[in-house]
Every structure is written in structure tokens, then in C-alpha cells.
Tab-separated table of C-alpha atoms in Angstrom:
chain	number	residue	atom	x	y	z
A	208	MET	CA	-21.030	8.269	-5.702
A	209	ILE	CA	-17.454	9.452	-5.203
A	210	GLY	CA	-15.850	6.255	-6.165
A	211	ALA	CA	-17.663	6.427	-9.556
A	212	ARG	CA	-15.428	9.576	-10.516
A	213	LEU	CA	-12.616	7.182	-10.910
A	214	VAL	CA	-14.319	3.899	-11.867
A	215	GLU	CA	-16.931	5.399	-14.296
A	216	ASP	CA	-18.375	2.094	-15.584
A	217	MET	CA	-19.386	0.354	-12.429
A	218	THR	CA	-21.474	-2.738	-12.465
A	219	ASP	CA	-24.654	-2.948	-10.360
A	220	ALA	CA	-22.561	-5.108	-7.967
A	221	GLU	CA	-19.623	-2.797	-7.840
A	222	ARG	CA	-22.126	0.128	-7.116
A	223	ALA	CA	-23.618	-1.848	-4.308
A	224	ARG	CA	-20.197	-2.353	-2.714
A	225	ALA	CA	-19.363	1.456	-3.486
A	226	GLN	CA	-22.383	2.405	-1.565
A	227	ARG	CA	-21.041	0.700	1.508
A	228	VAL	CA	-17.856	2.887	1.168
A	229	GLU	CA	-19.985	6.032	0.549
A	230	SER	CA	-21.819	5.301	3.926
A	231	VAL	CA	-18.750	5.763	6.045
A	232	LEU	CA	-17.381	8.728	4.379
A	233	PRO	CA	-19.026	11.327	6.476
A	234	ALA	CA	-17.610	9.895	9.729
A	235	LEU	CA	-14.119	9.600	8.148
A	236	ARG	CA	-14.364	13.359	6.932
A	237	GLU	CA	-15.669	14.552	10.398
A	238	ALA	CA	-12.671	13.010	12.203
A	239	ALA	CA	-9.905	13.825	9.698
A	240	GLU	CA	-8.660	17.150	11.084
A	241	GLU	CA	-8.407	15.978	14.614
A	242	ALA	CA	-6.842	12.635	13.631
A	243	ASP	CA	-4.308	14.672	11.616
A	244	ARG	CA	-3.626	17.168	14.413
A	245	THR	CA	-3.015	14.519	16.961
A	246	ALA	CA	-1.185	12.106	14.541
A	247	THR	CA	-3.610	9.259	15.793
A	248	PHE	CA	-5.616	6.796	13.947
A	249	PRO	CA	-9.240	6.976	15.376
A	250	PRO	CA	-9.934	3.720	16.988
A	251	SER	CA	-13.607	4.037	16.070
A	252	HIS	CA	-12.700	3.749	12.425
A	253	VAL	CA	-12.075	0.000	12.907
A	254	SER	CA	-15.525	-0.890	14.024
A	255	LEU	CA	-17.029	1.544	11.550
A	256	LEU	CA	-15.340	-0.270	8.618
A	257	ARG	CA	-15.776	-3.663	10.063
A	258	ASP	CA	-19.689	-2.998	10.555
A	259	ALA	CA	-19.953	-1.862	6.986
A	260	GLY	CA	-18.471	-5.200	5.906
A	261	LEU	CA	-15.510	-3.400	4.236
A	262	LEU	CA	-12.756	-5.366	5.781
A	263	GLY	CA	-13.730	-8.097	3.605
A	264	LEU	CA	-14.277	-6.054	0.435
A	265	VAL	CA	-11.863	-8.072	-1.966
A	266	VAL	CA	-12.372	-11.375	-0.242
A	267	PRO	CA	-14.243	-13.770	-2.469
A	268	GLU	CA	-17.849	-14.538	-1.417
A	269	LYS	CA	-17.075	-18.300	-0.833
A	270	PHE	CA	-14.789	-17.105	1.973
A	271	GLY	CA	-17.424	-14.831	3.303
A	272	GLY	CA	-16.292	-11.523	1.844
A	273	LEU	CA	-17.918	-9.053	-0.618
A	274	GLY	CA	-16.409	-10.396	-3.620
A	275	GLY	CA	-14.788	-7.125	-4.866
A	276	THR	CA	-11.915	-6.813	-7.068
A	277	LEU	CA	-9.042	-4.277	-7.675
A	278	ARG	CA	-11.628	-2.052	-9.342
A	279	ASP	CA	-13.561	-1.971	-6.071
A	280	LEU	CA	-10.449	-1.434	-4.070
A	281	ALA	CA	-9.346	1.480	-6.119
A	282	ALA	CA	-12.952	3.104	-6.035
A	283	ALA	CA	-12.887	2.598	-2.179
A	284	THR	CA	-9.477	4.081	-1.465
A	285	PHE	CA	-10.057	6.989	-4.006
A	286	ALA	CA	-13.342	7.706	-2.239
A	287	MET	CA	-11.746	7.526	1.292
A	288	GLY	CA	-8.889	9.662	0.132
A	289	THR	CA	-11.287	12.586	-0.596
A	290	ALA	CA	-12.418	12.288	3.128
A	291	CYS	CA	-9.420	11.083	5.207
A	292	PRO	CA	-6.300	10.057	3.384
A	293	SER	CA	-4.644	8.675	6.403
A	294	THR	CA	-7.643	6.148	6.962
A	295	ALA	CA	-7.526	5.440	3.189
A	296	LEU	CA	-3.840	4.501	3.294
A	297	ALA	CA	-4.192	2.266	6.461
A	298	TYR	CA	-7.300	0.674	4.871
A	299	PHE	CA	-5.265	0.080	1.510
A	300	PHE	CA	-2.566	-1.805	3.487
A	301	HIS	CA	-5.191	-3.955	5.290
A	302	ASN	CA	-6.509	-4.981	1.814
A	303	THR	CA	-3.028	-5.741	0.388
A	304	SER	CA	-3.190	-8.695	3.034
A	305	ALA	CA	-5.601	-10.501	0.704
A	306	SER	CA	-2.950	-11.144	-1.857
A	307	ARG	CA	-1.248	-13.396	0.646
A	308	GLY	CA	-4.609	-15.511	0.403
A	309	LEU	CA	-5.548	-15.165	-3.209
A	310	LEU	CA	-2.237	-15.499	-4.893
A	311	PRO	CA	-1.193	-18.745	-3.107
A	312	LEU	CA	-4.583	-20.230	-4.140
A	313	GLU	CA	-3.998	-19.237	-7.790
A	314	ALA	CA	-0.578	-20.784	-7.656
A	315	ILE	CA	-2.011	-24.078	-6.416
A	316	GLU	CA	-4.441	-23.905	-9.240
A	317	ALA	CA	-1.502	-23.409	-11.814
A	318	GLY	CA	0.174	-26.398	-10.363
A	319	LEU	CA	3.071	-24.645	-8.890
A	320	PHE	CA	2.937	-26.555	-5.679
A	321	SER	CA	3.712	-30.233	-4.934
A	322	ASP	CA	0.964	-32.602	-3.365
A	323	ASP	CA	2.573	-32.321	0.006
A	324	GLU	CA	2.822	-28.546	-0.046
A	325	ILE	CA	-0.757	-27.954	-1.131
A	326	PRO	CA	-2.558	-28.617	2.250
A	327	VAL	CA	-0.268	-26.152	4.155
A	328	VAL	CA	-0.399	-23.434	1.515
A	329	ARG	CA	-4.165	-23.763	1.158
A	330	ALA	CA	-4.696	-23.656	4.808
A	331	PHE	CA	-2.747	-20.427	5.318
A	332	ALA	CA	-4.323	-18.755	2.375
A	333	GLU	CA	-7.839	-19.415	3.405
A	334	LYS	CA	-7.061	-18.353	6.940
A	335	VAL	CA	-5.916	-15.010	5.520
A	336	LEU	CA	-9.061	-14.615	3.602
A	337	THR	CA	-11.581	-15.956	6.246
A	338	ARG	CA	-10.218	-13.711	8.857
A	339	MET	CA	-10.537	-10.558	6.724
A	340	ALA	CA	-14.040	-11.632	5.788
A	341	ASP	CA	-14.846	-12.032	9.625
A	342	GLY	CA	-13.720	-8.477	10.289
A	343	VAL	CA	-10.176	-8.986	11.504
A	344	TRP	CA	-7.909	-6.003	10.673
A	345	LEU	CA	-4.599	-7.213	9.257
A	346	ALA	CA	-1.558	-4.939	9.044
A	347	ASN	CA	0.820	-5.867	6.348
A	348	PHE	CA	4.390	-5.521	7.484
A	349	ALA	CA	7.122	-5.972	4.932
A	350	SER	CA	9.277	-2.742	4.694
A	351	GLU	CA	12.437	-2.300	6.739
A	352	SER	CA	15.141	0.205	7.088
A	353	VAL	CA	17.634	-2.183	5.629
A	354	LYS	CA	18.444	-1.584	1.907
A	355	THR	CA	20.019	-3.384	-0.879
A	356	ALA	CA	20.804	-2.206	-4.392
A	357	LYS	CA	18.909	-4.743	-6.206
A	358	ALA	CA	15.424	-4.554	-4.572
A	359	ASN	CA	12.964	-2.024	-3.362
A	360	ILE	CA	12.066	-4.021	-0.365
A	361	THR	CA	14.659	-5.975	1.629
A	362	ILE	CA	13.784	-8.416	4.245
A	363	ALA	CA	16.221	-8.707	7.214
A	364	THR	CA	13.669	-10.017	9.680
A	365	THR	CA	14.710	-13.539	10.403
A	366	ALA	CA	12.673	-16.718	11.255
A	367	ARG	CA	14.331	-19.539	13.107
A	368	SER	CA	12.821	-23.009	13.339
A	369	VAL	CA	12.135	-24.421	16.839
A	370	ASP	CA	9.742	-27.142	18.193
A	371	GLY	CA	6.218	-26.390	17.308
A	372	GLY	CA	6.865	-23.146	15.231
A	373	TRP	CA	9.240	-20.353	14.542
A	374	ILE	CA	10.975	-17.625	16.467
A	375	LEU	CA	10.978	-14.078	14.645
A	376	GLN	CA	13.597	-11.543	15.303
A	377	GLY	CA	13.802	-8.162	13.525
A	378	GLU	CA	12.286	-4.741	13.071
A	379	LYS	CA	9.853	-3.439	10.668
A	380	SER	CA	10.145	0.298	9.904
A	381	PHE	CA	6.948	0.778	8.021
A	382	GLY	CA	3.430	-0.443	8.469
A	383	CYS	CA	0.107	1.267	8.899
A	384	ALA	CA	-2.184	0.331	11.875
A	385	THR	CA	0.529	-0.264	14.414
A	386	GLY	CA	-1.182	-1.008	17.849
A	387	VAL	CA	-4.542	-0.954	15.880
A	388	ALA	CA	-4.660	-4.252	13.680
A	389	ASP	CA	-5.499	-7.445	15.261
A	390	TYR	CA	-2.625	-9.228	13.491
A	391	TYR	CA	0.595	-8.014	11.805
A	392	LEU	CA	1.044	-10.107	8.722
A	393	THR	CA	4.736	-10.223	8.710
A	394	SER	CA	7.452	-11.127	6.200
A	395	ALA	CA	10.531	-12.621	7.237
A	396	LYS	CA	13.563	-14.715	5.719
A	397	LEU	CA	13.920	-18.268	6.818
A	398	GLU	CA	17.181	-19.097	8.548
A	399	GLY	CA	19.590	-20.699	5.994
A	400	TYR	CA	18.331	-18.904	2.993
A	401	ASP	CA	19.957	-16.098	1.131
A	402	THR	CA	17.505	-15.697	-1.774
A	403	ALA	CA	13.868	-14.879	-2.118
A	404	GLU	CA	13.093	-18.542	-1.988
A	405	GLY	CA	13.323	-18.355	1.839
A	406	LEU	CA	10.941	-15.452	2.286
A	407	ALA	CA	7.923	-16.460	4.344
A	408	THR	CA	4.722	-14.871	5.928
A	409	PHE	CA	3.655	-15.091	9.561
A	410	PHE	CA	0.471	-14.061	11.547
A	411	VAL	CA	1.945	-11.963	14.469
A	412	PRO	CA	-0.655	-11.166	17.054
A	413	ARG	CA	-0.591	-7.585	18.193
A	414	ASP	CA	-0.220	-8.389	21.852
A	415	ALA	CA	2.183	-11.358	21.495
A	416	ALA	CA	5.143	-11.595	23.773
A	417	GLY	CA	8.260	-9.921	22.300
A	418	VAL	CA	6.279	-7.549	20.158
A	419	SER	CA	6.639	-3.832	20.822
A	420	THR	CA	6.088	-0.599	18.938
A	421	ARG	CA	8.771	1.582	17.506
A	422	ALA	CA	9.133	5.241	18.606
A	423	PRO	CA	6.216	7.471	17.229
A	424	TRP	CA	6.485	8.203	13.552
A	425	ASP	CA	6.529	11.983	12.845
A	426	GLY	CA	7.189	11.783	9.087
A	427	LEU	CA	6.348	14.155	6.202
A	428	GLY	CA	3.249	12.328	5.151
A	429	MET	CA	-0.026	11.186	6.329
A	430	ARG	CA	0.127	11.449	10.206
A	431	ALA	CA	-2.895	9.498	11.316
A	432	THR	CA	-1.957	6.276	9.898
A	433	ALA	CA	-0.468	4.687	13.039
A	434	ASN	CA	2.746	4.011	10.988
A	435	ASN	CA	5.258	3.545	13.871
A	436	GLY	CA	6.442	0.034	12.926
A	437	ILE	CA	7.201	-2.803	15.247
A	438	ARG	CA	10.160	-4.613	16.846
A	439	LEU	CA	10.122	-8.424	17.110
A	440	ASP	CA	12.253	-9.871	19.922
A	441	GLU	CA	12.137	-13.593	19.983
A	442	VAL	CA	8.503	-13.699	19.086
A	443	PHE	CA	7.168	-17.383	18.919
A	444	ILE	CA	4.665	-18.252	15.980
A	445	PRO	CA	2.991	-21.687	15.750
A	446	HIS	CA	3.544	-23.598	12.585
A	447	ASP	CA	-0.147	-23.302	11.665
A	448	GLU	CA	0.156	-19.482	11.793
A	449	ALA	CA	2.848	-19.432	9.098
A	450	LEU	CA	3.406	-19.917	5.339
A	451	ALA	CA	6.889	-21.070	5.595
A	452	VAL	CA	7.186	-23.437	2.565
A	453	PRO	CA	10.412	-22.550	0.749
A	454	GLY	CA	9.660	-20.883	-2.544
A	455	ALA	CA	5.976	-20.216	-1.796
A	456	PHE	CA	6.474	-16.588	-1.651
A	457	THR	CA	8.026	-16.251	-5.063
A	458	LYS	CA	5.599	-18.763	-6.659
A	459	MET	CA	2.653	-16.626	-5.444
A	460	LEU	CA	4.207	-13.408	-6.915
A	461	THR	CA	4.142	-14.925	-10.318
A	462	MET	CA	0.413	-15.165	-10.302
A	463	SER	CA	-0.234	-11.203	-9.966
A	464	ARG	CA	-1.385	-9.397	-13.086
A	465	GLY	CA	1.005	-6.448	-12.837
A	466	SER	CA	2.416	-4.771	-9.782
A	467	PHE	CA	4.086	-7.399	-7.465
A	468	VAL	CA	0.932	-8.505	-5.787
A	469	GLY	CA	-1.566	-6.829	-8.005
A	470	ASN	CA	-2.939	-4.222	-5.942
A	471	GLN	CA	-0.551	-1.256	-5.786
A	472	LEU	CA	-2.644	0.888	-8.213
A	473	ALA	CA	-4.989	1.382	-5.342
A	474	ILE	CA	-2.540	3.223	-3.232
A	475	ALA	CA	-2.089	5.683	-6.066
A	476	ALA	CA	-5.912	5.989	-5.949
A	477	VAL	CA	-5.494	7.245	-2.262
A	478	TYR	CA	-3.434	10.141	-3.566
A	479	THR	CA	-5.744	10.922	-6.322
A	480	GLY	CA	-8.700	11.139	-3.996
A	481	CYS	CA	-6.783	13.581	-1.846
A	482	ALA	CA	-5.866	15.676	-4.778
A	483	GLN	CA	-9.379	15.629	-5.974
A	484	ARG	CA	-10.494	17.091	-2.627
A	485	VAL	CA	-8.008	19.868	-2.853
A	486	TYR	CA	-9.099	20.598	-6.344
A	487	ASP	CA	-12.788	20.694	-5.300
A	488	GLU	CA	-11.979	22.966	-2.297
A	489	THR	CA	-9.882	25.312	-4.221
A	490	LEU	CA	-12.425	25.831	-6.960
A	491	ALA	CA	-15.287	26.348	-4.542
A	492	ALA	CA	-13.120	28.835	-2.431
A	493	THR	CA	-11.867	30.913	-5.388
A	494	THR	CA	-15.399	31.140	-7.183
A	495	ARG	CA	-17.282	32.003	-3.970
A	496	LYS	CA	-14.955	34.785	-2.651
A	497	THR	CA	-14.857	38.041	-4.704
A	498	PHE	CA	-12.562	40.963	-5.089
A	499	ALA	CA	-13.570	43.861	-2.860
A	500	ASP	CA	-13.143	46.446	-5.630
A	501	THR	CA	-14.776	44.698	-8.589
A	502	GLY	CA	-16.951	42.092	-7.160
A	503	ALA	CA	-15.520	39.542	-9.687
A	504	PRO	CA	-14.730	35.959	-8.399
A	505	ILE	CA	-11.047	35.556	-7.279
A	506	ALA	CA	-10.950	32.639	-9.690
A	507	SER	CA	-11.326	35.040	-12.658
A	508	SER	CA	-7.966	36.622	-12.184
A	509	PRO	CA	-5.235	35.620	-14.620
A	510	VAL	CA	-3.019	34.230	-12.045
A	511	HIS	CA	-5.867	32.063	-10.668
A	512	GLN	CA	-6.849	31.114	-14.119
A	513	VAL	CA	-3.479	29.803	-14.784
A	514	LEU	CA	-3.298	27.888	-11.480
A	515	ILE	CA	-6.720	26.292	-11.872
A	516	GLY	CA	-5.958	25.362	-15.467
A	517	GLU	CA	-2.644	23.614	-14.400
A	518	MET	CA	-4.346	22.001	-11.572
A	519	THR	CA	-6.917	20.592	-13.944
A	520	ARG	CA	-4.187	19.230	-16.337
A	521	GLN	CA	-2.408	17.474	-13.452
A	522	LEU	CA	-5.412	15.916	-11.985
A	523	GLN	CA	-6.552	14.662	-15.356
A	524	THR	CA	-3.002	13.331	-15.872
A	525	ALA	CA	-3.337	11.189	-12.747
A	526	TYR	CA	-6.793	9.965	-13.823
A	527	LEU	CA	-5.582	8.941	-17.171
A	528	TRP	CA	-2.727	7.054	-15.855
A	529	LEU	CA	-4.806	5.313	-13.162
A	530	ARG	CA	-7.787	4.408	-15.493
A	531	TYR	CA	-5.373	2.926	-18.122
A	532	GLN	CA	-3.474	1.009	-15.554
A	533	LEU	CA	-6.672	-0.268	-13.849
A	534	GLY	CA	-8.029	-1.429	-17.245
A	535	ILE	CA	-4.846	-3.425	-18.269
A	536	GLU	CA	-4.758	-5.066	-14.773
A	537	THR	CA	-8.363	-6.242	-14.586
A	538	VAL	CA	-9.579	-6.720	-18.346
A	539	GLU	CA	-10.527	-10.258	-19.235
A	540	PRO	CA	-8.865	-11.875	-21.020
A	541	PRO	CA	-5.485	-9.982	-20.450
A	542	VAL	CA	-4.521	-7.988	-23.327
A	543	LYS	CA	-0.716	-7.380	-22.324
A	544	PRO	CA	1.775	-9.736	-20.919
A	545	LYS	CA	2.654	-9.257	-17.342
A	546	GLN	CA	5.991	-7.664	-18.011
A	547	GLU	CA	4.413	-4.948	-19.983
A	548	VAL	CA	1.806	-4.332	-17.386
A	549	PHE	CA	4.511	-4.210	-14.830
A	550	THR	CA	6.565	-1.823	-16.784
A	551	GLN	CA	3.594	0.458	-17.182
A	552	TRP	CA	3.026	0.642	-13.479
A	553	ARG	CA	6.550	1.642	-12.948
A	554	LEU	CA	5.880	4.537	-15.042
A	555	GLY	CA	2.454	5.216	-13.779
A	556	LYS	CA	2.890	5.159	-10.067
A	557	GLY	CA	5.635	8.029	-10.356
A	558	ALA	CA	3.378	9.979	-12.889
A	559	VAL	CA	0.298	9.814	-10.665
A	560	THR	CA	2.058	10.701	-7.473
A	561	GLU	CA	3.996	13.594	-8.922
A	562	ALA	CA	0.829	15.019	-10.576
A	563	CYS	CA	-1.206	14.827	-7.377
A	564	PHE	CA	1.535	16.567	-5.472
A	565	GLN	CA	1.364	19.460	-8.160
A	566	VAL	CA	-2.349	19.667	-7.547
A	567	ALA	CA	-1.755	20.408	-3.872
A	568	LEU	CA	0.934	22.837	-4.605
A	569	GLY	CA	-1.406	24.606	-6.995
A	570	GLY	CA	-4.152	24.700	-4.292
A	571	LEU	CA	-1.710	26.155	-1.822
A	572	LYS	CA	-0.824	28.990	-4.239
A	573	ALA	CA	-4.406	29.647	-5.180
A	574	GLY	CA	-5.335	30.049	-1.429
A	575	GLY	CA	-2.745	32.457	-0.651
A	576	THR	CA	-1.453	33.208	2.805
A	577	SER	CA	-4.749	32.801	4.429
A	578	ALA	CA	-5.049	29.127	3.308
A	579	ALA	CA	-1.358	28.279	4.054
A	580	SER	CA	-2.389	26.443	7.343
A	581	MET	CA	-1.959	22.861	8.448
A	582	SER	CA	-5.701	22.938	9.555
A	583	GLY	CA	-6.724	23.559	5.926
A	584	VAL	CA	-7.251	21.064	3.250
A	585	ALA	CA	-4.523	22.281	0.917
A	586	GLY	CA	-1.878	22.619	3.689
A	587	ARG	CA	-2.650	18.940	4.941
A	588	ALA	CA	-2.694	17.599	1.491
A	589	LEU	CA	0.639	19.194	0.575
A	590	ARG	CA	2.240	17.138	3.351
A	591	ASP	CA	0.105	14.073	2.898
A	592	LEU	CA	0.972	13.917	-0.901
A	593	ALA	CA	4.618	14.242	-0.241
A	594	MET	CA	4.624	10.734	0.976
A	595	GLY	CA	3.548	9.561	-2.412
A	596	LEU	CA	6.648	10.929	-3.898
A	597	VAL	CA	8.789	8.243	-1.986
A	598	MET	CA	6.576	5.465	-0.963
A	599	THR	CA	7.653	2.075	-2.382
A	600	PHE	CA	9.843	3.898	-4.975
A	601	PRO	CA	10.231	7.455	-6.331
A	602	ALA	CA	9.330	8.269	-9.951
A	603	GLU	CA	13.025	8.366	-10.719
A	604	ARG	CA	13.603	4.827	-9.720
A	605	GLY	CA	10.546	3.829	-11.781
A	606	LEU	CA	11.991	5.522	-14.811
A	607	LEU	CA	15.419	3.933	-14.191
A	608	GLU	CA	13.922	0.535	-13.925
A	609	VAL	CA	11.888	0.872	-17.096
A	610	ALA	CA	14.910	1.946	-18.937
A	611	ARG	CA	16.600	-1.187	-17.766
A	612	VAL	CA	13.773	-3.304	-18.731
A	613	ILE	CA	13.880	-1.885	-22.138
A	614	THR	CA	17.640	-2.010	-22.682
A	615	ASP	CA	18.321	-5.088	-20.754
A	616	ALA	CA	15.131	-6.880	-20.999
A	617	LYS	CA	14.835	-7.675	-17.370
A	618	ALA	CA	13.384	-5.954	-14.250
A	619	ASN	CA	14.769	-5.503	-10.753
A	620	GLU	CA	13.365	-7.846	-8.131
A	621	LEU	CA	10.916	-6.299	-5.679
A	622	PHE	CA	11.841	-8.345	-2.702
A	623	ALA	CA	15.218	-9.634	-1.506
A	624	PRO	CA	16.597	-11.001	1.594
A	625	ALA	CA	19.263	-9.062	3.461
A	626	PRO	CA	22.745	-10.730	3.106
A	627	HIS	CA	24.220	-12.351	6.209
A	628	ILE	CA	26.422	-9.957	8.152
A	629	PRO	CA	28.476	-11.825	10.747
A	630	ASP	CA	28.175	-10.506	14.380
A	631	SER	CA	31.282	-8.556	15.612
A	632	ASN	CA	31.671	-11.315	18.266
A	633	THR	CA	31.568	-14.258	16.075
A	634	ALA	CA	34.643	-16.190	14.866
A	635	ASP	CA	33.791	-15.230	11.240
A	636	ALA	CA	33.920	-11.572	12.121
A	637	GLN	CA	37.182	-11.992	14.037
A	638	ALA	CA	38.942	-13.885	11.197
A	639	PRO	CA	41.606	-12.033	9.340
A	640	ALA	CA	40.394	-10.302	6.193
A	641	PRO	CA	41.857	-11.718	2.750
A	642	GLU	CA	44.790	-9.931	1.572
A	643	VAL	CA	43.699	-7.527	-1.196
A	644	ALA	CA	45.588	-7.685	-4.473
A	645	ARG	CA	47.630	-4.519	-5.113
């Protein structure tokens, strides 16, 4: 099975789950080129993955899921990445929603919530997991265009308390499965809070009043992810569809093993699967085609030997980083403290994505002008893998943060609320500015 190329020591249960993934790959592969050309997520993929039970891949069996772990998710996104990277990426983000269920439950077990908070937290967490197990597609919306210096992801979307629930206002600039998912699992900051303690999570129905889709996304990346983002204009969300307990968000994040919600490795597996496909296609093409004058395979030329050798080195670099990170995030009992696992990931994410991009670049060079087409595997992969260089954070930021961890013994926060900026029409904005010392 393709997933076993990454996770080489699968258990029998993991192999059974991986076989479900294997069964959908032909359909994903067949639709990939047209989906990329039209920049459209194939709607049929939702029922395809739902019918295979894969929307509950990482949901515990007691909630109706398949009981998979990060190992299963990494194998799945890797395998899907060899067939249709766009679908693999959208599927990854659906599965990240499970952290909003699993981590709060772990935080309850760790005694981080008070007796009166536990019922609310537990109800929301179990709702996340049971909906996923029932085949509900969840799009995880956190990222926004607002940036702050101290965090990778800054939340400016606001949640205002009203009778019976909350009113959401804001815009999410990044989130796969826009217009495809059943619910947008949306992060927002509670009114009156200026720290991460005020971050909350809401189930936003796709067709709720006040929800609209942003302009079509035409980015340098995976085009068939339905990655347009959403606008929220006075969207009402009932209390029982929200996890708005102050401090719940930060408490749950403390329970992850490594990367902030413990599943970010699986996004790098998408890129590695894509790179593996380029490598396989390049090797097949250059060994099959021959020179007209000598009859020798094109792969035998010195230039192609160098290119293939470098592609091999880069691909193996990605595998080494991924497998090591997967090992330290899943081994029981843990062998490294969370801070070391986190630091390792900040290096590993950049190393994997940079290496995968170099594989695609080598494939483009090895294919020559005839293969330099956006309908070809190498051409699409070169653009697709460019997204990995910037998604969440570029390699350079990872290096910077690791250096700060080492020298200052602290890491940057991942999430932060945007600071309050007075409206130009308010009294605060119209007040005279304080005199500046000269």
C-alpha cells in the first residue's frame, strides 16, 4: 500500500484503515487534472470519503470513528498526496478539527477545568467527534489576513454575547473546503479579551445567514482546495454550538504532544506524497524514453544522473524528517518533553517542504521543455509544492523561532488575538494624541 511507504511498520489495524484510503485513490487520481484545471474541488469527493468512513479516521471508536492516530492520518494524507494533493490538503484540514474534540477531553482528564466548566467543554468536544464520525465534513477556519509580530496566526474575528448565543463578525482568509464543508469550525476572540484566554471556537453552518464566500482564490498553490475563505457578517451561533469558556482554547493546546494541536506533521506528509509522485513519474519517463542516436535511456545521461541523484537525496531528506517527527510525537511513553518536540517540528516543517519543492524542481529540469506543462505532473507539483514554502510559516521563521528557543529558552505563541483598533468614528479615535517627548 502507498501509505506504507511512509509509515513502514503499520500494525494490522493501521493496515486495515490504510486499505480504506487505498480504495479511494483511483478516483482521486482520475479527477486530479481536471480539478486543477478548473480550480474546483470535486463535490463527489465528499461522498467518496464519507462512504469509505474516512471522515472519522482519527475519531476514537467509542464516538463512532475508525480509531486512527497521527500515524494513520500521516499515511492517509501522504497516499492522497500522490493522487490529488488538493484533496489531500482539504482532507487534512477536515481532520485537524478532531483536535478541537480530543484535546479538550484530555484537558478535562488532566484536571484543567472546573466542575462547572466540564459539562460545557465535554459536550462541545464530543459534538465535534460524533459529527466527524457521522460523516460531517468540517472545515477548520483559523487563519486571517491580520498579522501580529508575536504569533503565526492572529485572530481578529470577534464574538459578541447576545441572548441565546453569540454574534460573529470577521473574515477568514484561508480555509479549505469553502462552500463544500457542512460546517466551518471557526476561531474567534470573545469581546472584552485581549489575550489568547479569550479565543473560542464555533460551529458555523455553511448556509447560515450572514456567511458569504470571499473572492475566488487564485493562489500559487493547490488550486482545487476550495480555499476562498469566508466573511461573517453578524452571524448568530447558539450557545450549544460554541466552546466559549474563557481559557479553554489555551488549556487544550497544552495537551498536544508537539505542534500546536498535534497533527501538523500530516500536512507535510501531503507535500511528501506529491513529491514522491513527481519522483516516480520522472524516473519512469527518463528510463522509458531513449536517445534516438544511441538507444540508451535518457536517464543514463550525466545530467539526468545528477538530477535523479539530487532528487533522491531531497526526497529521502523529507522522509527522514517526517519519520523522526512522527516517531517522537507518537511513541509511548513520550521520550522527549513537549518543548523539544515542538522545536524539532519548527525545523522539520521547513526542511520537509523545502526538500519536496526541490524534488519537483528536479523533475521539471529532467523532463525538459516537453514536460514543462501545467497539465503535467511535474508542472502542477512545482506550483502545488510552492504553497508548502509559506503555509503556516516559512522555513526561515522556523529557524528564527528555534534560535530564540535555544537562546532565550522560550517559543513564540502560535495564536494571538488582534489588538483593539478604535474605529475612526469613535470618541477614542477622535481624542487628541498624547504629546510625544522630544
